[in-house]
Amino acid sequence: MGAVGRSLRGVRLPTRPRDWQLMGRTARLVLALPTYAVVAALASVASLTAFVVSLNVPVFLDLVVGGPLPLGSRLTVFGELYPFVGTNFTPAQGLLLVAVALLTGIDIAMATYHFREHGLDLQQGGAGAAGVVLGTLGAGCAACGSAVLLGLLSLVGVSTTLLFLPLDGLEFALGAVVVLTLSIYWLADGMRGGEINGCPVDI
Amino acid sequence: MHRRRYLTLAGAGVVGGLAGCGGSGGSGGTSGGRSIDDHPAAADLEEQPRQGDLGGNVVLAFEDPSCTQCRRFHENTVPDIEDGIVDAGEGAYVVRTYPIIYPWGKPATQALESTVARSEGAFWALFDHYFAEQDQFDEGNVLDRTEQFLSASTDLDGSVVVEDARTEAHDDAVQADIAAAEAADLPKQTPIVLLFRDGEFVTRANGSVSYDLIAEALGVS
């Protein structure tokens, strides 16, 4: 069973405690480098911002970027789009969105490090991109934006009854967490045996 | 080769993700400054259930009684709209029904239109009731529970209203709201809140947006 758990058609999964330790250690070593810590922070903020703005593009363009409002009002409106500031997300949705944003930042920082140092393979890049897509879908659906999912599902002939999700679409944000976690694991696994900033990656 | 593949995949993911949410949230600005008299979402505005007087600011919300986000909008934002805009004489809060989320929202909407045809006060009571007890409704029980509520908590005869809802006697009003949403090219999501400042369209907000956002957009405190 262990062999089955660790290998699904050759795909490695983080099934052992030391796999998670490897992920944590690799992420810590990468983020200990100031450049990559900044990359992670910027990517996290950018991904969260892109997400909340994408849900309310008209408000962003009409009130934050355009329109006659004074600067203070523009900033207030902009801030109200974010979870925990505005009321567009429940605390659970907000936590998940922040988690997806943080994981996205870590993933991009690690991918950037790996890309610059070692190159990157298809599996790792694909998982990161899938995480971004799932994260976007998740919050969109959670905001009753079922049209996104409906449009995508209709392309492959899936019944719209699948829209009646027990978690109101948070399933997709959870999916994004899983995909991003896998991406981080594969990146860490890819760096196994190497060194980051002089420190060995292996546990 | 690997680098090129990665960049292609990452780019596709970002573009695809943003395109998807663009479909959800709208594809761009909404041409602020248009008169409320000419805005398709505000067609027949005077016939819609509202709190406050028309002529000044208007918060026009498309809502589905079965939508959880609409419930949160109703719980978190609408009370502040009532205090800061309606009661303060700054404008009106107008509702149009848009039943697109769960199946029970459609018969509920028929019941709402059959109710408002008789009593606007009963409409607001029923609208509040749907949100307050949202978890209790399904397609099979919504009209029975509606009848019980109207008979027990309003001056209306619930059985007459529900009979109208079953026969869709006021379907014209239901379809008028849907047609207004479609004519305004609104996305199929709820709630959608259109803001008009002194009779001119300002913007369209998607989701359970906060009162502070609405107040800043309308220039009220």
Tab-separated table of C-alpha atoms in Angstrom:
chain	number	residue	atom	x	y	z
A	1	MET	CA	0.000	0.000	0.000
A	2	GLY	CA	2.866	2.323	0.808
A	3	ALA	CA	4.233	1.952	-2.656
A	4	VAL	CA	0.789	2.663	-4.092
A	5	GLY	CA	0.385	5.723	-1.897
A	6	ARG	CA	3.732	7.121	-2.875
A	7	SER	CA	3.428	6.498	-6.518
A	8	LEU	CA	0.388	7.144	-8.699
A	9	ARG	CA	1.490	6.404	-12.221
A	10	GLY	CA	4.904	7.625	-11.269
A	11	VAL	CA	3.640	10.814	-9.582
A	12	ARG	CA	5.215	11.302	-6.181
A	13	LEU	CA	2.891	12.408	-3.408
A	14	PRO	CA	3.747	13.824	0.018
A	15	THR	CA	2.532	10.882	2.081
A	16	ARG	CA	5.233	10.642	4.742
A	17	PRO	CA	6.029	13.059	7.561
A	18	ARG	CA	9.505	13.593	6.203
A	19	ASP	CA	7.983	14.698	2.864
A	20	TRP	CA	6.269	17.536	4.723
A	21	GLN	CA	9.455	18.261	6.624
A	22	LEU	CA	11.253	18.467	3.298
A	23	MET	CA	8.667	20.940	1.978
A	24	GLY	CA	8.893	23.066	5.092
A	25	ARG	CA	12.682	23.068	5.168
A	26	THR	CA	13.003	23.861	1.459
A	27	ALA	CA	10.456	26.661	1.666
A	28	ARG	CA	12.184	28.099	4.734
A	29	LEU	CA	15.589	28.009	3.063
A	30	VAL	CA	14.298	29.713	-0.078
A	31	LEU	CA	12.341	32.343	1.854
A	32	ALA	CA	15.382	33.027	4.036
A	33	LEU	CA	16.932	34.628	0.971
A	34	PRO	CA	15.714	38.255	1.002
A	35	THR	CA	15.174	38.388	-2.743
A	36	TYR	CA	12.899	35.370	-2.722
A	37	ALA	CA	11.103	36.494	0.420
A	38	VAL	CA	10.235	39.691	-1.438
A	39	VAL	CA	9.175	37.659	-4.484
A	40	ALA	CA	6.904	35.529	-2.287
A	41	ALA	CA	5.375	38.557	-0.569
A	42	LEU	CA	4.775	40.382	-3.820
A	43	ALA	CA	3.337	37.308	-5.486
A	44	SER	CA	1.013	36.678	-2.549
A	45	VAL	CA	-0.284	40.236	-2.516
A	46	ALA	CA	-0.544	40.302	-6.300
A	47	SER	CA	-2.466	37.037	-6.463
A	48	LEU	CA	-4.913	38.099	-3.752
A	49	THR	CA	-5.336	41.504	-5.380
A	50	ALA	CA	-5.829	40.012	-8.842
A	51	PHE	CA	-8.405	37.704	-7.422
A	52	VAL	CA	-10.511	40.239	-5.505
A	53	VAL	CA	-10.302	42.777	-8.326
A	54	SER	CA	-11.312	40.160	-10.875
A	55	LEU	CA	-14.533	39.638	-8.926
A	56	ASN	CA	-15.351	43.357	-9.093
A	57	VAL	CA	-13.700	44.754	-12.190
A	58	PRO	CA	-16.414	47.422	-12.731
A	59	VAL	CA	-15.967	48.780	-9.197
A	60	PHE	CA	-12.201	48.845	-9.620
A	61	LEU	CA	-12.348	50.663	-12.955
A	62	ASP	CA	-15.247	53.004	-12.151
A	63	LEU	CA	-14.298	53.976	-8.595
A	64	VAL	CA	-10.664	53.117	-7.865
A	65	VAL	CA	-8.995	53.850	-11.197
A	66	GLY	CA	-11.571	56.154	-12.800
A	67	GLY	CA	-14.394	58.363	-11.586
A	68	PRO	CA	-14.371	61.549	-9.517
A	69	LEU	CA	-13.790	60.158	-6.002
A	70	PRO	CA	-11.056	61.708	-3.829
A	71	LEU	CA	-7.989	59.586	-3.088
A	72	GLY	CA	-9.141	58.612	0.394
A	73	SER	CA	-12.435	57.297	-0.949
A	74	ARG	CA	-10.671	55.372	-3.719
A	75	LEU	CA	-8.435	53.674	-1.169
A	76	THR	CA	-11.417	52.877	1.037
A	77	VAL	CA	-13.290	51.305	-1.871
A	78	PHE	CA	-10.179	49.350	-2.884
A	79	GLY	CA	-9.662	48.061	0.641
A	80	GLU	CA	-13.286	47.007	0.921
A	81	LEU	CA	-12.734	44.491	-1.878
A	82	TYR	CA	-10.400	42.417	0.301
A	83	PRO	CA	-11.416	39.671	2.728
A	84	PHE	CA	-11.566	40.655	6.421
A	85	VAL	CA	-11.848	44.336	5.411
A	86	GLY	CA	-14.991	44.252	3.305
A	87	THR	CA	-17.962	41.941	3.672
A	88	ASN	CA	-17.757	40.051	0.403
A	89	PHE	CA	-16.248	36.929	1.972
A	90	THR	CA	-17.026	34.865	5.019
A	91	PRO	CA	-14.168	34.292	7.484
A	92	ALA	CA	-13.760	30.761	6.099
A	93	GLN	CA	-13.618	32.046	2.535
A	94	GLY	CA	-11.214	34.775	3.588
A	95	LEU	CA	-8.909	32.319	5.344
A	96	LEU	CA	-8.878	30.040	2.322
A	97	LEU	CA	-8.182	32.918	-0.050
A	98	VAL	CA	-5.319	34.149	2.092
A	99	ALA	CA	-3.992	30.589	2.324
A	100	VAL	CA	-4.146	30.221	-1.458
A	101	ALA	CA	-2.413	33.590	-1.860
A	102	LEU	CA	0.351	32.650	0.601
A	103	LEU	CA	0.857	29.262	-1.025
A	104	THR	CA	0.929	30.945	-4.420
A	105	GLY	CA	3.643	33.294	-3.168
A	106	ILE	CA	5.707	30.436	-1.741
A	107	ASP	CA	5.189	28.370	-4.875
A	108	ILE	CA	6.240	31.201	-7.185
A	109	ALA	CA	9.277	32.036	-5.040
A	110	MET	CA	10.391	28.401	-5.021
A	111	ALA	CA	9.664	28.003	-8.717
A	112	THR	CA	11.619	31.170	-9.467
A	113	TYR	CA	14.537	29.914	-7.399
A	114	HIS	CA	14.409	26.493	-9.030
A	115	PHE	CA	13.944	28.047	-12.465
A	116	ARG	CA	16.978	30.245	-12.050
A	117	GLU	CA	19.152	27.598	-10.478
A	118	HIS	CA	18.129	24.338	-12.080
A	119	GLY	CA	15.441	24.856	-14.727
A	120	LEU	CA	11.990	23.369	-14.278
A	121	ASP	CA	10.040	20.435	-15.643
A	122	LEU	CA	6.537	20.208	-17.066
A	123	GLN	CA	4.923	18.594	-14.036
A	124	GLN	CA	6.015	21.358	-11.679
A	125	GLY	CA	5.016	24.204	-13.981
A	126	GLY	CA	1.669	22.638	-14.794
A	127	ALA	CA	0.767	22.137	-11.151
A	128	GLY	CA	1.469	25.777	-10.316
A	129	ALA	CA	-0.660	27.036	-13.194
A	130	ALA	CA	-3.471	24.660	-12.219
A	131	GLY	CA	-3.357	26.049	-8.688
A	132	VAL	CA	-3.878	29.584	-9.932
A	133	VAL	CA	-6.850	28.513	-12.066
A	134	LEU	CA	-8.442	26.537	-9.237
A	135	GLY	CA	-7.938	29.376	-6.801
A	136	THR	CA	-9.661	31.814	-9.128
A	137	LEU	CA	-12.543	29.437	-9.736
A	138	GLY	CA	-12.913	28.780	-6.048
A	139	ALA	CA	-13.534	32.276	-4.873
A	140	GLY	CA	-15.561	33.117	-7.928
A	141	CYS	CA	-17.936	30.317	-7.197
A	142	ALA	CA	-17.930	31.081	-3.511
A	143	ALA	CA	-19.240	34.510	-4.399
A	144	CYS	CA	-22.176	32.908	-6.180
A	145	GLY	CA	-20.340	33.503	-9.432
A	146	SER	CA	-21.568	30.202	-10.707
A	147	ALA	CA	-21.488	31.451	-14.273
A	148	VAL	CA	-17.742	30.842	-14.390
A	149	LEU	CA	-18.108	27.236	-13.462
A	150	LEU	CA	-21.232	26.846	-15.563
A	151	GLY	CA	-19.403	28.124	-18.593
A	152	LEU	CA	-16.434	25.879	-18.060
A	153	LEU	CA	-18.504	22.805	-17.226
A	154	SER	CA	-20.809	23.343	-20.162
A	155	LEU	CA	-17.811	23.118	-22.433
A	156	VAL	CA	-17.403	19.505	-21.412
A	157	GLY	CA	-21.105	18.725	-21.087
A	158	VAL	CA	-21.291	18.484	-17.305
A	159	SER	CA	-24.716	18.919	-15.715
A	160	THR	CA	-25.363	22.243	-14.025
A	161	THR	CA	-26.587	20.358	-10.968
A	162	LEU	CA	-22.934	20.021	-10.072
A	163	LEU	CA	-23.089	23.722	-9.267
A	164	PHE	CA	-24.983	22.926	-6.097
A	165	LEU	CA	-21.871	22.300	-4.130
A	166	PRO	CA	-22.183	21.718	-0.390
A	167	LEU	CA	-19.510	24.303	0.396
A	168	ASP	CA	-20.829	26.915	-2.051
A	169	GLY	CA	-17.801	26.587	-4.269
A	170	LEU	CA	-15.135	26.583	-1.593
A	171	GLU	CA	-14.356	23.115	-2.899
A	172	PHE	CA	-12.361	24.785	-5.661
A	173	ALA	CA	-10.348	26.912	-3.272
A	174	LEU	CA	-9.612	23.752	-1.299
A	175	GLY	CA	-8.594	22.139	-4.569
A	176	ALA	CA	-6.252	25.045	-5.196
A	177	VAL	CA	-4.643	24.497	-1.792
A	178	VAL	CA	-4.084	20.843	-2.669
A	179	VAL	CA	-2.651	21.584	-6.105
A	180	LEU	CA	-0.366	24.337	-4.796
A	181	THR	CA	0.792	22.082	-1.970
A	182	LEU	CA	1.617	19.358	-4.482
A	183	SER	CA	3.444	21.878	-6.632
A	184	ILE	CA	5.507	23.010	-3.637
A	185	TYR	CA	6.259	19.383	-2.792
A	186	TRP	CA	7.386	18.584	-6.304
A	187	LEU	CA	9.564	21.672	-6.350
A	188	ALA	CA	11.084	20.686	-3.016
A	189	ASP	CA	11.512	17.116	-4.241
A	190	GLY	CA	13.226	18.450	-7.334
A	191	MET	CA	15.694	20.338	-5.149
A	192	ARG	CA	16.426	17.294	-2.997
A	193	GLY	CA	20.146	16.571	-2.757
A	194	GLY	CA	21.119	20.149	-3.530
A	195	GLU	CA	21.958	23.157	-1.457
A	196	ILE	CA	20.174	26.449	-0.899
A	197	ASN	CA	22.302	29.335	0.278
A	198	GLY	CA	24.912	26.828	1.434
A	199	CYS	CA	22.494	24.697	3.403
A	200	PRO	CA	21.695	21.110	2.377
A	201	VAL	CA	18.049	20.585	1.390
A	202	ASP	CA	17.862	16.952	2.513
A	203	ILE	CA	16.520	16.268	5.989
B	1	MET	CA	12.661	23.876	-23.452
B	2	HIS	CA	11.581	23.269	-19.902
B	3	ARG	CA	11.677	26.954	-19.119
B	4	ARG	CA	9.576	27.754	-22.170
B	5	ARG	CA	7.015	25.138	-21.204
B	6	TYR	CA	6.804	26.471	-17.691
B	7	LEU	CA	6.278	30.039	-18.786
B	8	THR	CA	3.631	28.963	-21.295
B	9	LEU	CA	1.746	26.976	-18.678
B	10	ALA	CA	2.006	29.664	-16.049
B	11	GLY	CA	0.856	32.301	-18.497
B	12	ALA	CA	-2.068	30.175	-19.639
B	13	GLY	CA	-3.077	29.617	-16.035
B	14	VAL	CA	-3.065	33.287	-15.148
B	15	VAL	CA	-4.838	34.360	-18.327
B	16	GLY	CA	-7.375	31.557	-18.052
B	17	GLY	CA	-8.027	32.315	-14.421
B	18	LEU	CA	-8.519	36.001	-14.938
B	19	ALA	CA	-10.681	35.405	-17.983
B	20	GLY	CA	-12.880	33.105	-15.945
B	21	CYS	CA	-13.351	35.603	-13.178
B	22	GLY	CA	-13.816	38.358	-15.703
B	23	GLY	CA	-16.808	36.420	-16.905
B	24	SER	CA	-18.000	36.270	-13.361
B	25	GLY	CA	-17.282	39.789	-12.372
B	26	GLY	CA	-17.720	41.677	-15.573
B	27	SER	CA	-15.390	42.525	-18.342
B	28	GLY	CA	-14.664	46.137	-17.651
B	29	GLY	CA	-15.918	49.496	-16.591
B	30	THR	CA	-19.604	50.156	-16.719
B	31	SER	CA	-19.913	53.556	-18.339
B	32	GLY	CA	-20.709	55.622	-15.273
B	33	GLY	CA	-22.779	58.754	-15.782
B	34	ARG	CA	-25.681	57.135	-17.596
B	35	SER	CA	-29.068	58.421	-16.428
B	36	ILE	CA	-31.148	56.081	-14.330
B	37	ASP	CA	-34.045	56.794	-16.679
B	38	ASP	CA	-32.139	55.242	-19.552
B	39	HIS	CA	-30.523	52.353	-17.721
B	40	PRO	CA	-32.079	49.000	-18.709
B	41	ALA	CA	-31.597	47.539	-15.235
B	42	ALA	CA	-33.790	50.317	-13.872
B	43	ALA	CA	-36.677	49.790	-16.305
B	44	ASP	CA	-40.049	50.242	-14.593
B	45	LEU	CA	-38.203	51.198	-11.412
B	46	GLU	CA	-41.220	52.800	-9.794
B	47	GLU	CA	-43.061	49.478	-9.906
B	48	GLN	CA	-40.371	47.649	-7.953
B	49	PRO	CA	-40.470	47.119	-4.188
B	50	ARG	CA	-38.419	49.793	-2.504
B	51	GLN	CA	-37.608	51.563	0.697
B	52	GLY	CA	-37.123	55.313	0.501
B	53	ASP	CA	-37.926	57.833	-2.185
B	54	LEU	CA	-36.765	57.854	-5.773
B	55	GLY	CA	-35.210	60.990	-7.174
B	56	GLY	CA	-31.891	60.935	-5.354
B	57	ASN	CA	-29.417	58.129	-4.808
B	58	VAL	CA	-30.588	54.612	-5.617
B	59	VAL	CA	-29.171	51.267	-4.516
B	60	LEU	CA	-30.698	48.777	-6.949
B	61	ALA	CA	-30.033	45.189	-5.910
B	62	PHE	CA	-30.723	42.062	-7.948
B	63	GLU	CA	-31.157	39.312	-5.376
B	64	ASP	CA	-32.107	35.648	-5.202
B	65	PRO	CA	-33.751	34.528	-1.951
B	66	SER	CA	-31.901	31.195	-2.206
B	67	CYS	CA	-28.443	32.773	-2.547
B	68	THR	CA	-26.220	32.620	0.507
B	69	GLN	CA	-24.293	35.714	-0.560
B	70	CYS	CA	-27.588	37.612	-0.811
B	71	ARG	CA	-28.403	36.498	2.723
B	72	ARG	CA	-25.105	37.913	3.933
B	73	PHE	CA	-25.726	41.128	1.997
B	74	HIS	CA	-29.113	41.322	3.653
B	75	GLU	CA	-27.685	40.692	7.106
B	76	ASN	CA	-24.538	42.802	6.905
B	77	THR	CA	-25.175	45.624	4.477
B	78	VAL	CA	-28.895	46.255	4.043
B	79	PRO	CA	-29.442	47.401	7.663
B	80	ASP	CA	-26.773	50.056	7.152
B	81	ILE	CA	-28.349	51.067	3.831
B	82	GLU	CA	-31.634	51.506	5.655
B	83	ASP	CA	-29.989	53.614	8.349
B	84	GLY	CA	-27.541	55.631	6.277
B	85	ILE	CA	-29.439	56.117	3.035
B	86	VAL	CA	-33.155	55.353	3.379
B	87	ASP	CA	-33.854	56.720	6.855
B	88	ALA	CA	-31.422	59.596	6.344
B	89	GLY	CA	-33.373	60.713	3.275
B	90	GLU	CA	-30.360	60.164	1.021
B	91	GLY	CA	-32.068	57.831	-1.405
B	92	ALA	CA	-33.812	54.531	-1.975
B	93	TYR	CA	-33.063	50.817	-1.746
B	94	VAL	CA	-34.812	48.946	-4.547
B	95	VAL	CA	-34.962	45.172	-5.024
B	96	ARG	CA	-35.387	43.168	-8.202
B	97	THR	CA	-35.590	39.393	-7.893
B	98	TYR	CA	-33.178	37.318	-9.937
B	99	PRO	CA	-33.738	33.589	-9.260
B	100	ILE	CA	-30.656	31.875	-10.634
B	101	ILE	CA	-28.934	30.061	-7.783
B	102	TYR	CA	-30.897	27.181	-6.228
B	103	PRO	CA	-34.155	25.710	-7.621
B	104	TRP	CA	-36.298	26.793	-4.678
B	105	GLY	CA	-35.500	30.403	-5.490
B	106	LYS	CA	-37.820	30.244	-8.512
B	107	PRO	CA	-41.080	29.385	-6.696
B	108	ALA	CA	-39.993	31.731	-3.914
B	109	THR	CA	-39.673	34.512	-6.448
B	110	GLN	CA	-43.122	33.762	-7.821
B	111	ALA	CA	-44.426	34.005	-4.259
B	112	LEU	CA	-42.601	37.301	-3.699
B	113	GLU	CA	-44.141	38.852	-6.800
B	114	SER	CA	-47.587	37.537	-5.861
B	115	THR	CA	-47.076	39.050	-2.431
B	116	VAL	CA	-45.883	42.470	-3.530
B	117	ALA	CA	-48.865	42.714	-5.871
B	118	ARG	CA	-50.997	42.773	-2.707
B	119	SER	CA	-48.811	44.339	-0.034
B	120	GLU	CA	-45.334	45.811	-0.133
B	121	GLY	CA	-45.022	45.457	3.628
B	122	ALA	CA	-45.735	41.754	3.374
B	123	PHE	CA	-43.166	41.508	0.583
B	124	TRP	CA	-40.403	42.842	2.824
B	125	ALA	CA	-41.476	40.555	5.645
B	126	LEU	CA	-41.401	37.519	3.356
B	127	PHE	CA	-38.108	38.590	1.801
B	128	ASP	CA	-36.563	38.844	5.276
B	129	HIS	CA	-38.082	35.495	6.211
B	130	TYR	CA	-36.518	33.723	3.235
B	131	PHE	CA	-33.074	34.943	4.231
B	132	ALA	CA	-33.552	34.363	7.943
B	133	GLU	CA	-34.670	30.761	7.421
B	134	GLN	CA	-32.757	30.112	4.216
B	135	ASP	CA	-31.364	26.749	5.289
B	136	GLN	CA	-34.863	25.393	5.884
B	137	PHE	CA	-36.167	25.772	2.342
B	138	ASP	CA	-36.103	23.430	-0.589
B	139	GLU	CA	-38.051	23.097	-3.807
B	140	GLY	CA	-40.575	20.775	-2.168
B	141	ASN	CA	-41.480	22.832	0.882
B	142	VAL	CA	-40.934	26.450	-0.044
B	143	LEU	CA	-44.522	27.267	-1.013
B	144	ASP	CA	-46.041	25.427	1.941
B	145	ARG	CA	-43.752	27.255	4.344
B	146	THR	CA	-44.467	30.510	2.523
B	147	GLU	CA	-48.204	30.023	2.998
B	148	GLN	CA	-47.726	29.319	6.698
B	149	PHE	CA	-45.553	32.384	7.161
B	150	LEU	CA	-47.814	34.794	5.282
B	151	SER	CA	-50.924	33.622	7.110
B	152	ALA	CA	-49.261	33.743	10.507
B	153	SER	CA	-47.148	36.875	10.215
B	154	THR	CA	-48.894	39.203	7.745
B	155	ASP	CA	-52.387	40.383	6.957
B	156	LEU	CA	-52.458	38.357	3.743
B	157	ASP	CA	-54.196	35.057	3.148
B	158	GLY	CA	-51.206	32.845	2.481
B	159	SER	CA	-53.214	30.236	0.577
B	160	VAL	CA	-54.357	32.772	-2.020
B	161	VAL	CA	-50.849	34.114	-2.537
B	162	VAL	CA	-49.361	30.660	-2.845
B	163	GLU	CA	-52.046	29.576	-5.286
B	164	ASP	CA	-51.028	32.538	-7.444
B	165	ALA	CA	-47.411	31.500	-7.091
B	166	ARG	CA	-48.206	27.925	-8.137
B	167	THR	CA	-50.046	29.115	-11.233
B	168	GLU	CA	-47.396	31.774	-11.840
B	169	ALA	CA	-50.075	34.431	-11.966
B	170	HIS	CA	-47.486	37.190	-11.655
B	171	ASP	CA	-44.893	35.677	-13.914
B	172	ASP	CA	-44.846	38.852	-16.002
B	173	ALA	CA	-43.237	40.654	-13.058
B	174	VAL	CA	-40.733	37.830	-12.549
B	175	GLN	CA	-39.809	37.854	-16.209
B	176	ALA	CA	-39.563	41.656	-16.247
B	177	ASP	CA	-36.825	41.500	-13.599
B	178	ILE	CA	-34.953	38.802	-15.488
B	179	ALA	CA	-35.342	40.750	-18.725
B	180	ALA	CA	-33.992	43.883	-17.009
B	181	ALA	CA	-30.926	41.955	-15.852
B	182	GLU	CA	-30.362	40.518	-19.299
B	183	ALA	CA	-30.924	43.855	-21.024
B	184	ALA	CA	-28.322	45.383	-18.715
B	185	ASP	CA	-25.967	42.517	-19.580
B	186	LEU	CA	-25.583	41.569	-15.931
B	187	PRO	CA	-23.653	38.387	-15.166
B	188	LYS	CA	-25.582	35.419	-13.851
B	189	GLN	CA	-24.652	35.842	-10.243
B	190	THR	CA	-26.202	37.409	-7.182
B	191	PRO	CA	-26.305	39.774	-5.478
B	192	ILE	CA	-25.558	42.450	-8.045
B	193	VAL	CA	-25.798	45.982	-6.723
B	194	LEU	CA	-26.148	48.895	-9.117
B	195	LEU	CA	-25.426	52.307	-7.654
B	196	PHE	CA	-26.964	55.541	-8.923
B	197	ARG	CA	-25.819	58.857	-7.509
B	198	ASP	CA	-28.361	61.660	-7.912
B	199	GLY	CA	-29.930	59.842	-10.841
B	200	GLU	CA	-26.720	58.919	-12.620
B	201	PHE	CA	-25.236	55.450	-12.814
B	202	VAL	CA	-21.979	55.112	-10.892
B	203	THR	CA	-20.996	51.450	-10.977
B	204	ARG	CA	-22.053	47.859	-10.512
B	205	ALA	CA	-20.794	45.841	-7.552
B	206	ASN	CA	-20.851	42.055	-7.435
B	207	GLY	CA	-21.345	40.064	-4.264
B	208	SER	CA	-22.055	40.962	-0.685
B	209	VAL	CA	-20.235	44.285	-0.826
B	210	SER	CA	-19.968	46.440	2.266
B	211	TYR	CA	-21.949	49.529	3.167
B	212	ASP	CA	-18.711	51.527	3.323
B	213	LEU	CA	-18.079	50.797	-0.354
B	214	ILE	CA	-21.618	51.842	-1.250
B	215	ALA	CA	-21.463	54.960	0.914
B	216	GLU	CA	-18.167	56.089	-0.610
B	217	ALA	CA	-19.501	55.512	-4.116
B	218	LEU	CA	-22.629	57.550	-3.407
B	219	GLY	CA	-20.932	60.217	-1.334
B	220	VAL	CA	-23.038	59.616	1.765
B	221	SER	CA	-21.816	59.044	5.292
